[in-house]
Coordinates of C-alpha atoms and ligand atoms in Angstrom, one line a residue:
M1 CA 0.0 0.0 0.0
I2 CA 2.8 2.4 0.9
D3 CA 4.5 1.5 -2.3
R4 CA 1.3 2.7 -4.1
G5 CA 1.3 6.0 -2.3
I6 CA -1.2 5.4 0.5
P7 CA -0.1 7.4 3.4
Q8 CA 0.9 5.6 6.6
P9 CA -1.9 7.1 8.8
H10 CA -4.4 5.5 6.4
I11 CA -3.2 2.0 7.0
H12 CA -4.4 0.1 10.0
Y13 CA -3.6 -3.3 11.4
I14 CA -5.9 -5.2 13.8
T15 CA -5.7 -8.7 15.0
I16 CA -8.7 -11.0 15.3
D17 CA -8.3 -11.1 19.0
Q18 CA -8.7 -7.3 19.2
I19 CA -11.9 -7.7 17.1
R20 CA -13.2 -10.4 19.4
K21 CA -12.7 -8.0 22.3
G22 CA -14.9 -5.5 20.5
L23 CA -12.1 -3.3 19.2
G24 CA -11.5 -2.0 15.7
H25 CA -15.2 -2.2 14.5
D26 CA -15.2 1.5 13.7
L27 CA -12.0 1.1 11.6
L28 CA -13.6 -1.8 9.7
K29 CA -16.7 0.2 9.0
A30 CA -14.7 3.2 7.7
A31 CA -12.3 1.2 5.7
G32 CA -12.0 1.5 1.9
L33 CA -10.3 -1.9 1.5
I34 CA -10.1 -4.7 4.0
V35 CA -7.3 -7.3 3.7
I36 CA -7.7 -10.5 5.8
I37 CA -4.7 -12.7 6.3
A38 CA -5.8 -16.1 7.5
G39 CA -5.3 -19.9 7.5
M40 CA -2.6 -22.3 8.7
T41 CA -0.9 -25.2 7.0
V42 CA 0.4 -26.7 10.3
P43 CA -2.4 -26.9 12.8
G44 CA -1.5 -26.1 16.4
K45 CA -2.8 -24.9 19.8
Y46 CA -1.7 -21.6 21.2
L47 CA -1.6 -20.1 24.6
R48 CA -2.9 -16.8 23.3
G49 CA -4.2 -15.9 19.9
T50 CA -6.6 -18.2 18.2
P51 CA -6.5 -18.0 14.4
I52 CA -9.5 -16.5 12.7
N53 CA -12.2 -19.0 11.6
L54 CA -14.5 -19.1 8.7
S55 CA -17.6 -17.8 10.6
E56 CA -15.6 -14.8 11.8
I57 CA -14.4 -14.1 8.2
G58 CA -18.0 -14.3 7.1
D59 CA -19.1 -11.9 10.0
I60 CA -16.5 -9.3 9.0
T61 CA -17.4 -9.5 5.3
R62 CA -21.2 -9.1 6.0
A63 CA -20.7 -6.3 8.5
T64 CA -18.7 -4.3 6.0
S65 CA -20.9 -4.8 3.0
G66 CA -19.9 -2.7 0.1
T67 CA -16.2 -2.5 1.1
P68 CA -14.0 -4.8 -1.0
V69 CA -12.6 -7.6 1.2
I70 CA -9.5 -9.5 0.0
L71 CA -8.7 -12.8 1.8
G72 CA -5.3 -14.4 1.5
G73 CA -2.4 -16.1 3.2
P74 CA -2.2 -19.9 3.8
I75 CA -6.0 -20.1 3.6
R76 CA -5.8 -19.9 -0.2
L77 CA -4.7 -23.6 0.0
G78 CA -7.9 -24.6 1.8
Y79 CA -9.2 -24.2 5.4
G80 CA -8.8 -26.6 8.2
S81 CA -9.0 -26.1 11.9
Q82 CA -7.1 -29.3 13.1
G83 CA -5.1 -32.2 11.9
G84 CA -6.6 -35.5 10.8
M85 CA -9.0 -33.6 8.4
R86 CA -9.1 -32.4 4.8
A87 CA -8.6 -28.7 4.2
S88 CA -11.9 -27.6 2.8
G89 CA -12.9 -25.0 0.2
F90 CA -15.3 -22.2 1.1
D91 CA -17.5 -19.7 -0.6
F92 CA -18.3 -16.2 0.6
T93 CA -20.1 -13.6 -1.4
G94 CA -18.6 -10.2 -1.1
L95 CA -15.1 -11.5 -0.7
T96 CA -12.2 -12.1 -3.1
L97 CA -9.7 -14.9 -2.4
A98 CA -6.2 -14.0 -3.5
Q99 CA -5.3 -17.3 -5.1
S100 CA -1.6 -16.6 -5.1
D101 CA 0.3 -14.0 -3.0
I102 CA -2.0 -11.6 -1.3
E103 CA 0.7 -8.9 -1.2
S104 CA 1.1 -8.7 -4.9
F105 CA -2.7 -9.0 -5.4
V106 CA -3.3 -5.9 -3.2
Y107 CA -0.4 -4.0 -4.9
D108 CA -1.9 -4.7 -8.3
M109 CA -5.4 -3.8 -7.2
L110 CA -4.0 -0.3 -6.2
A111 CA -2.6 0.4 -9.7
P112 CA -1.8 4.2 -9.8
G113 CA -4.3 6.5 -11.5
R114 CA -7.0 3.8 -11.6
G115 CA -8.4 4.1 -8.1
L116 CA -9.2 0.7 -6.6
K117 CA -9.3 -1.8 -9.5
D118 CA -12.1 -4.4 -9.7
P119 CA -10.6 -7.5 -7.9
Y120 CA -12.0 -9.7 -10.7
S121 CA -9.7 -7.9 -13.2
V122 CA -6.5 -8.5 -11.1
D123 CA -4.2 -11.3 -12.0
H124 CA -3.3 -13.8 -9.3
R125 CA 0.5 -13.9 -9.3
E126 CA 3.4 -14.5 -7.0
R127 CA 5.4 -11.6 -5.6
T128 CA 9.0 -11.3 -6.6
T129 CA 11.9 -11.3 -4.2
Q130 CA 12.6 -7.7 -5.3
E131 CA 9.1 -6.7 -4.4
I132 CA 9.2 -8.4 -1.0
A133 CA 12.5 -6.6 -0.3
R134 CA 10.8 -3.2 -1.0
W135 CA 7.6 -4.0 0.9
G136 CA 9.4 -5.5 3.9
V137 CA 11.2 -2.2 4.5
K138 CA 8.3 0.1 3.6
G139 CA 5.9 -1.8 5.7
A140 CA 8.1 -2.0 8.8
F141 CA 6.3 1.0 10.4
M142 CA 3.3 -1.2 11.0
I143 CA 4.9 -3.2 13.8
D144 CA 3.9 -0.6 16.5
Q145 CA 0.2 -1.3 15.7
H146 CA 0.5 -4.9 17.1
P147 CA -1.2 -5.1 20.5
D148 CA 1.9 -6.8 22.0
Y149 CA 4.3 -4.1 20.6
P150 CA 7.3 -3.9 21.4
H151 CA 7.2 -7.6 22.4
V152 CA 6.6 -8.9 18.9
M153 CA 8.4 -11.7 17.2
C154 CA 9.3 -10.6 13.6
E155 CA 9.5 -13.5 11.2
L156 CA 12.1 -13.0 8.5
E157 CA 11.6 -14.8 5.3
T158 CA 14.9 -16.0 3.6
Y159 CA 13.3 -18.1 0.9
R160 CA 10.5 -20.4 0.1
G161 CA 10.0 -23.4 -2.2
C162 CA 11.6 -26.8 -2.1
A163 CA 14.6 -27.9 -4.1
R164 CA 13.9 -31.7 -3.9
P165 CA 13.1 -33.3 -7.2
E166 CA 10.3 -35.4 -5.5
H167 CA 8.2 -34.0 -2.7
C168 CA 6.8 -35.3 0.6
S169 CA 3.2 -36.4 0.1
F170 CA 1.6 -34.0 2.5
C171 CA 3.6 -30.8 1.9
T172 CA 2.3 -27.6 0.3
E173 CA 5.8 -26.0 0.0
P174 CA 6.3 -27.4 -3.5
F175 CA 3.5 -25.1 -4.7
Y176 CA 6.0 -22.3 -4.5
G177 CA 8.3 -24.1 -6.9
E178 CA 12.1 -24.0 -6.7
S179 CA 13.8 -22.2 -3.8
D180 CA 13.7 -18.4 -4.5
F181 CA 16.4 -17.2 -2.2
R182 CA 16.2 -13.6 -1.0
N183 CA 19.3 -11.5 -1.1
I184 CA 21.2 -11.4 2.2
R185 CA 21.4 -7.6 1.8
D186 CA 17.6 -7.4 1.5
V187 CA 16.9 -9.5 4.6
V188 CA 19.4 -7.3 6.6
S189 CA 17.7 -4.1 5.3
E190 CA 14.4 -5.4 6.5
V191 CA 15.9 -6.0 9.9
R192 CA 17.3 -2.5 9.9
A193 CA 13.9 -1.0 9.2
L194 CA 12.1 -3.1 11.8
Y195 CA 14.8 -2.4 14.4
H196 CA 14.5 1.3 13.6
H197 CA 10.7 0.9 14.5
G198 CA 11.5 -0.8 17.8
A199 CA 11.6 -4.5 16.9
R200 CA 14.0 -6.5 19.1
Y201 CA 12.8 -10.1 18.6
F202 CA 13.5 -11.9 15.4
R203 CA 13.0 -15.3 14.0
I204 CA 14.6 -16.5 10.7
G205 CA 11.6 -18.5 9.7
R206 CA 9.4 -19.3 6.8
Q207 CA 12.0 -21.3 4.8
P208 CA 11.7 -25.1 4.9
D209 CA 15.4 -25.5 5.7
L210 CA 17.6 -22.7 7.0
F211 CA 20.7 -24.9 6.4
S212 CA 19.9 -24.8 2.7
Y213 CA 19.7 -21.0 2.4
H214 CA 21.7 -20.1 -0.7
A215 CA 22.7 -23.8 -1.0
R216 CA 24.3 -24.7 -4.4
D217 CA 22.7 -27.2 -6.7
R218 CA 25.4 -29.7 -7.7
G219 CA 23.0 -32.1 -9.3
G220 CA 22.3 -34.3 -6.2
E221 CA 19.1 -35.0 -4.4
L222 CA 19.8 -32.0 -2.1
P223 CA 21.7 -28.8 -2.8
V224 CA 25.0 -28.3 -0.9
P225 CA 24.7 -25.9 2.1
D226 CA 26.7 -22.6 2.0
P227 CA 28.0 -21.8 5.5
D228 CA 29.4 -18.5 4.2
A229 CA 25.9 -17.3 3.3
I230 CA 24.6 -18.2 6.8
E231 CA 27.6 -16.3 8.4
R232 CA 26.9 -13.2 6.3
L233 CA 23.2 -13.3 7.1
Y234 CA 23.7 -13.7 10.9
K235 CA 26.6 -11.3 11.1
G236 CA 24.7 -8.7 9.0
I237 CA 21.7 -9.0 11.3
R238 CA 23.8 -8.7 14.5
N239 CA 25.7 -5.6 13.1
I240 CA 22.5 -3.8 12.1
A241 CA 20.6 -4.7 15.3
P242 CA 23.2 -4.7 18.1
A243 CA 20.6 -4.6 20.9
L244 CA 18.3 -7.3 19.6
K245 CA 16.9 -9.5 22.4
V246 CA 16.1 -12.7 20.4
L247 CA 17.5 -14.1 17.2
H248 CA 16.1 -17.6 16.6
M249 CA 15.7 -19.9 13.6
D250 CA 13.0 -22.2 12.6
N251 CA 13.1 -25.2 10.2
A252 CA 16.0 -27.5 9.4
N253 CA 15.9 -30.5 7.1
P254 CA 17.5 -33.4 8.9
G255 CA 18.2 -34.9 5.4
T256 CA 20.5 -31.9 4.6
I257 CA 22.3 -32.2 7.9
A258 CA 22.9 -35.9 7.5
A259 CA 23.9 -35.6 3.8
Y260 CA 26.4 -32.7 4.5
P261 CA 27.6 -33.1 8.1
L262 CA 30.8 -30.9 7.6
E263 CA 28.9 -27.9 6.2
S264 CA 26.0 -28.4 8.6
E265 CA 28.3 -28.5 11.6
Q266 CA 29.9 -25.3 10.5
I267 CA 26.4 -23.8 10.1
A268 CA 25.2 -24.9 13.5
K269 CA 28.3 -23.3 15.0
I270 CA 27.7 -20.1 13.2
I271 CA 24.1 -20.0 14.4
V272 CA 25.2 -20.6 18.0
K273 CA 27.9 -17.9 17.7
Y274 CA 25.4 -15.2 16.6
H275 CA 21.9 -16.2 17.9
T276 CA 20.4 -15.9 21.3
S277 CA 20.0 -19.0 23.5
G278 CA 16.9 -21.2 23.7
D279 CA 17.0 -21.7 19.9
V280 CA 15.4 -24.6 18.1
A281 CA 16.1 -26.3 14.8
A282 CA 12.7 -27.7 14.1
M283 CA 13.1 -30.9 12.1
G284 CA 10.4 -32.6 10.1
M285 CA 11.0 -36.2 10.7
E286 CA 7.3 -37.1 10.2
S287 CA 7.8 -40.9 10.7
A288 CA 10.4 -43.4 11.9
D289 CA 8.7 -46.2 10.0
P290 CA 10.9 -46.8 6.9
A291 CA 7.8 -48.1 5.0
V292 CA 6.0 -44.8 5.6
V293 CA 9.1 -42.8 4.7
R294 CA 9.3 -44.6 1.4
A295 CA 5.5 -44.5 0.7
N296 CA 5.4 -40.7 1.2
C297 CA 8.8 -39.8 -0.3
L298 CA 9.8 -38.2 3.1
K299 CA 13.0 -36.3 3.3
A300 CA 15.0 -38.5 5.7
M301 CA 15.3 -42.1 6.9
P302 CA 15.4 -42.5 10.7
G303 CA 19.1 -43.0 10.6
D304 CA 19.5 -39.6 8.9
V305 CA 17.4 -37.9 11.5
L306 CA 19.4 -39.5 14.3
E307 CA 22.6 -38.2 12.8
A308 CA 21.1 -34.7 12.5
I309 CA 19.9 -34.8 16.1
K310 CA 23.3 -35.9 17.3
L311 CA 25.0 -33.1 15.4
V312 CA 22.8 -30.3 16.8
N313 CA 23.1 -31.7 20.3
R314 CA 26.9 -31.8 20.0
V315 CA 27.0 -28.2 19.0
G316 CA 24.1 -26.7 20.9
D317 CA 23.4 -28.5 24.2
K318 CA 25.4 -26.1 26.4
R319 CA 23.2 -23.9 28.6
G320 CA 23.0 -20.3 27.4
D321 CA 22.4 -16.9 28.9
N322 CA 18.6 -17.2 29.2
G323 CA 18.8 -20.5 31.1
M324 CA 17.9 -22.7 28.1
P325 CA 20.3 -24.8 26.1
E326 CA 21.8 -22.8 23.2
L327 CA 20.3 -24.8 20.3
L328 CA 18.4 -28.0 20.3
P329 CA 16.5 -30.0 17.7
G330 CA 12.7 -30.0 17.7
L331 CA 11.0 -33.0 16.1
N332 CA 7.8 -33.1 14.1
I333 CA 6.0 -36.4 13.8
I334 CA 2.9 -36.8 11.6
H335 CA 0.5 -39.7 11.7
G336 CA -2.1 -40.6 9.1
L337 CA 0.4 -40.7 6.2
K338 CA 0.2 -43.3 3.4
G339 CA 1.3 -46.8 4.3
E340 CA 0.8 -46.3 8.1
T341 CA 0.0 -49.4 10.1
S342 CA -0.3 -50.0 13.8
E343 CA 3.4 -50.9 13.8
T344 CA 4.2 -47.3 12.7
F345 CA 3.4 -46.2 16.3
D346 CA 5.9 -48.7 17.7
H347 CA 8.6 -47.5 15.2
N348 CA 8.0 -43.9 16.3
F349 CA 8.0 -44.7 20.0
R350 CA 11.1 -46.9 19.8
F351 CA 13.0 -44.1 17.9
L352 CA 12.1 -41.5 20.6
K353 CA 13.0 -43.9 23.4
M354 CA 16.4 -44.6 21.7
L355 CA 17.1 -40.8 21.7
Q356 CA 16.3 -40.7 25.4
D357 CA 18.5 -43.7 26.2
N358 CA 21.4 -42.1 24.3
G359 CA 21.1 -38.9 26.3
L360 CA 20.1 -36.9 23.3
M361 CA 17.9 -33.9 24.0
V362 CA 15.0 -32.6 21.9
R363 CA 13.5 -29.3 22.8
R364 CA 10.0 -30.3 21.9
I365 CA 8.2 -33.2 20.1
N366 CA 5.3 -32.0 18.0
I367 CA 2.9 -34.9 17.2
R368 CA 0.0 -34.3 14.9
Q369 CA -2.3 -35.9 12.4
V370 CA -1.9 -34.9 8.8
M371 CA -4.1 -32.2 7.4
T372 CA -4.5 -32.9 3.6
F373 CA -4.5 -30.1 1.0
P374 CA -5.7 -30.3 -2.6
G375 CA -2.8 -30.6 -5.0
T376 CA -0.7 -32.8 -2.7
S377 CA -0.4 -36.5 -3.2
M378 CA -2.0 -37.1 0.2
W379 CA -5.2 -35.5 -1.1
Q380 CA -6.6 -38.6 -2.6
D381 CA -5.7 -40.8 0.4
E382 CA -8.7 -41.9 2.4
G383 CA -6.9 -43.4 5.4
T384 CA -5.7 -40.3 7.3
G385 CA -8.0 -40.9 10.4
K386 CA -7.8 -44.7 10.4
Y387 CA -5.8 -45.1 13.5
H388 CA -7.2 -42.1 15.5
D389 CA -7.6 -44.0 18.8
L390 CA -4.2 -45.5 18.5
F391 CA -2.9 -42.0 17.7
M392 CA -4.4 -40.6 20.9
R393 CA -2.9 -43.4 23.0
F394 CA 0.4 -42.9 21.3
K395 CA 0.4 -39.2 22.2
D396 CA -0.3 -39.9 25.8
K397 CA 2.5 -42.6 25.9
V398 CA 5.0 -40.1 24.5
R399 CA 3.9 -37.3 26.9
E400 CA 4.4 -39.6 29.9
G401 CA 7.3 -41.7 28.8
I402 CA 9.4 -39.3 26.7
D403 CA 8.3 -35.7 27.1
L404 CA 8.4 -35.7 30.9
P405 CA 11.9 -37.2 31.4
N406 CA 13.1 -35.1 28.5
L407 CA 11.9 -31.9 30.1
K408 CA 13.5 -32.8 33.4
R409 CA 16.8 -33.1 31.7
L410 CA 16.3 -30.0 29.7
V411 CA 15.5 -27.7 32.6
P412 CA 16.2 -29.5 35.9
V413 CA 14.8 -28.2 39.2
G414 CA 16.8 -25.2 40.2
T415 CA 17.4 -23.9 36.7
V416 CA 17.0 -20.2 36.4
L417 CA 15.1 -19.0 33.3
K418 CA 15.5 -15.4 32.4
G419 CA 12.9 -13.0 31.0
V420 CA 9.7 -14.9 31.3
M421 CA 6.7 -12.7 30.2
C422 CA 3.5 -13.2 32.2
E423 CA 0.7 -13.8 29.6
V424 CA -2.4 -15.5 30.9
H425 CA -4.2 -15.9 34.3
D426 CA -5.9 -19.3 34.7
G427 CA -5.9 -20.0 38.4
I428 CA -2.2 -19.3 38.3
T429 CA -0.1 -17.2 36.0
F430 CA 1.2 -18.7 32.7
G431 CA 4.1 -17.1 30.9
R432 CA 6.9 -17.8 28.4
Q433 CA 10.2 -16.5 27.3
I434 CA 9.9 -14.7 24.0
A435 CA 11.3 -17.4 21.7
S436 CA 10.7 -19.4 18.5
Y437 CA 9.4 -22.4 20.5
P438 CA 9.1 -21.1 24.1
L439 CA 8.5 -23.4 27.1
L440 CA 5.2 -22.9 29.0
V441 CA 5.9 -21.8 32.6
G442 CA 3.2 -21.9 35.3
I443 CA 3.8 -19.6 38.3
P444 CA 1.5 -20.4 41.3
D445 CA 0.6 -16.8 41.9
R446 CA -1.4 -14.0 40.3
L447 CA 1.2 -11.7 38.7
P448 CA 0.6 -8.6 36.5
L449 CA 0.3 -9.6 32.9
G450 CA 3.0 -8.2 30.6
Q451 CA 5.5 -8.2 33.4
F452 CA 8.9 -9.9 32.7
M453 CA 10.7 -11.8 35.4
D454 CA 13.4 -14.4 36.0
V455 CA 12.1 -17.7 37.5
T456 CA 13.5 -20.8 39.2
V457 CA 12.2 -24.1 37.9
T458 CA 10.5 -26.1 40.7
G459 CA 8.6 -28.9 38.9
H460 CA 7.7 -30.5 35.6
G461 CA 4.5 -31.3 33.7
H462 CA 4.4 -33.2 30.4
R463 CA 4.7 -30.1 28.3
S464 CA 5.2 -27.3 30.8
I465 CA 7.1 -26.5 34.0
T466 CA 6.3 -24.9 37.3
A467 CA 8.4 -22.1 38.5
I468 CA 8.6 -19.3 41.1
P469 CA 10.0 -15.8 40.8
Y470 CA 13.8 -15.6 41.0
P471 CA 15.1 -14.5 43.4
L472 CA 12.2 -15.1 45.8
D473 CA 12.0 -12.4 48.5
I474 CA 11.8 -14.7 51.5
N475 CA 10.5 -11.9 53.8
S476 CA 7.4 -11.2 51.8
A477 CA 6.7 -14.2 49.5
K478 CA 3.5 -16.1 49.8
A479 CA 3.5 -19.5 51.4
R480 CA 2.6 -21.3 48.2
L481 CA 5.7 -19.9 46.5
I482 CA 8.0 -20.6 49.4
S483 CA 6.7 -24.2 49.5
Q484 CA 8.0 -24.6 45.9
L485 CA 11.6 -23.9 46.8
P486 CA 13.8 -26.9 46.2
G487 CA 13.7 -29.2 49.3
V488 CA 11.1 -27.1 51.1
G489 CA 7.7 -28.8 52.0
K490 CA 4.7 -27.6 53.9
K491 CA 6.2 -28.0 57.3
R492 CA 9.4 -26.1 56.5
T493 CA 7.3 -23.4 54.8
R494 CA 5.4 -22.9 58.1
S495 CA 8.7 -22.5 60.0
I496 CA 10.1 -20.1 57.5
I497 CA 7.0 -17.9 57.7
R498 CA 6.8 -18.1 61.5
S499 CA 10.4 -16.9 61.9
R500 CA 10.2 -13.9 59.5
P501 CA 11.6 -11.3 59.1
Y502 CA 15.2 -12.2 58.4
R503 CA 18.0 -9.7 58.4
D504 CA 20.5 -11.6 56.3
G505 CA 21.7 -15.1 55.4
D506 CA 23.3 -15.6 58.9
D507 CA 20.0 -14.6 60.6
L508 CA 18.2 -17.1 58.3
A509 CA 20.6 -19.9 59.1
G510 CA 20.5 -19.1 62.8
K511 CA 16.7 -19.4 62.8
L512 CA 16.3 -22.3 60.4
G513 CA 19.4 -24.3 60.5
D514 CA 20.7 -25.6 57.1
V515 CA 19.6 -23.2 54.4
E516 CA 22.3 -24.0 51.8
G517 CA 19.7 -25.6 49.5
I518 CA 17.5 -22.5 49.2
L519 CA 20.1 -19.6 49.4
P520 CA 20.8 -19.6 45.7
F521 CA 17.1 -18.9 44.9
I522 CA 16.1 -16.3 47.4
K523 CA 16.8 -12.7 48.4
I524 CA 16.4 -11.1 51.8
E525 CA 15.0 -7.6 51.8
Ligands
SF4_1 S1 8.5 -31.3 3.9 FE1 9.4 -32.4 2.1 S2 8.5 -31.4 0.3 FE2 8.1 -30.1 2.0 S3 9.8 -28.6 2.0 FE3 10.4 -30.2 3.4 S4 11.6 -31.6 2.0 FE4 10.4 -30.3 0.7

């Protein structure tokens, strides 16, 4: 829009959560053009922020009758709210679906000198990397309209498309064709613009495999990674945004890492040198059943994934500044793929157990049922939900037998996590560090939302941890927080409270005896 001469004050950004709270309706009514970005290709559950659904899109369209509404984003591939289902088509009157890139559609609709073009006369086309370079910089001002600003994670696209000659059966990435790498200089310029507008949290995301950014095609199944390109990208970002608070990555193809271990180890070391800790290389394993890997043309055999996990652990398992390991693999597993049998679940569990037995850490294991999209080879498959009950039991077994012990090793009791933002009240306060894949932290107290604090880990759930503020002020803390201190139960909590206030550590020790176990986690004020 800016590139078409629309002044900044005329461009507004609202999230669906704001609309749900009754905000922004006047803006919608007064708008001359409404652009809705919606849809997801990877279904998930979120602590805050639920993606817009079809009935909400319909409500907005009806409430603003007469105003052109353009819908785009991943929803153009089909709409689905959860895994295990087919993404469906939909039909709304009064709305135009941008069937390719919504950015270029809106740009073309605003052709100079012609007012707002009739959407039916606009071509559906992909935006070029030159356009995205321009628009990324010109649109950076918009960040301060986000309700969480300045605590907003900015996703930086480095490329899209998949270089493999054959593609995984479920994946929509091949719709974008060959990898269209963005210039390193352009990505860094986008960071400069966002940083200038107050952005401090960045994730190098969107691409299917960061290790393949600017990889060179040498005629093999996978292109050869270019560590120099990754170094220039990360160094450029760090130089231009010296006070950034988070720099994380997203996807990594375990097939690339296994095929090119030397280049990949160099890249993992470069990432750890320039990033911020608590980073995750999310690996799409999808299945540890070789028959399923073959039937779906998946990118890596279990042995390849194992090598990739070992490499990332070797380089990244040291604890970093924010209390989390520097860089760990994340693992995505998909059920409902072609060729799946009940034995597939055993293959997958055995693989995860083997990681655990070998002391390998995984930051998080994402297990889901496949969502099928038209145009993928899974689309014709009828068997996606065949083992639904087995799938639910498998998930529970992984949560109990794998996730829980994994989490205990990842962040043992007594670990101090820095910069947890309080986000939701639900009996207690839930918060997270701002990160690509943050750990959910439950704090047994009602704390002001939006506040940042350091916490001491005191317990583990399957997918979350319990923690208390660090350091805990022993003279004023509530009993339920004191009772969470390592080695302190109900009885000792009562003695601690009875003998308050304490002047200093000596006074504490004089009144309570051995306090070595709690001293690292408290303060005395
Ligand atoms: S999931 Fe498969 S098809 Fe999709 S981007 Fe990765 S390697 Fe390519």
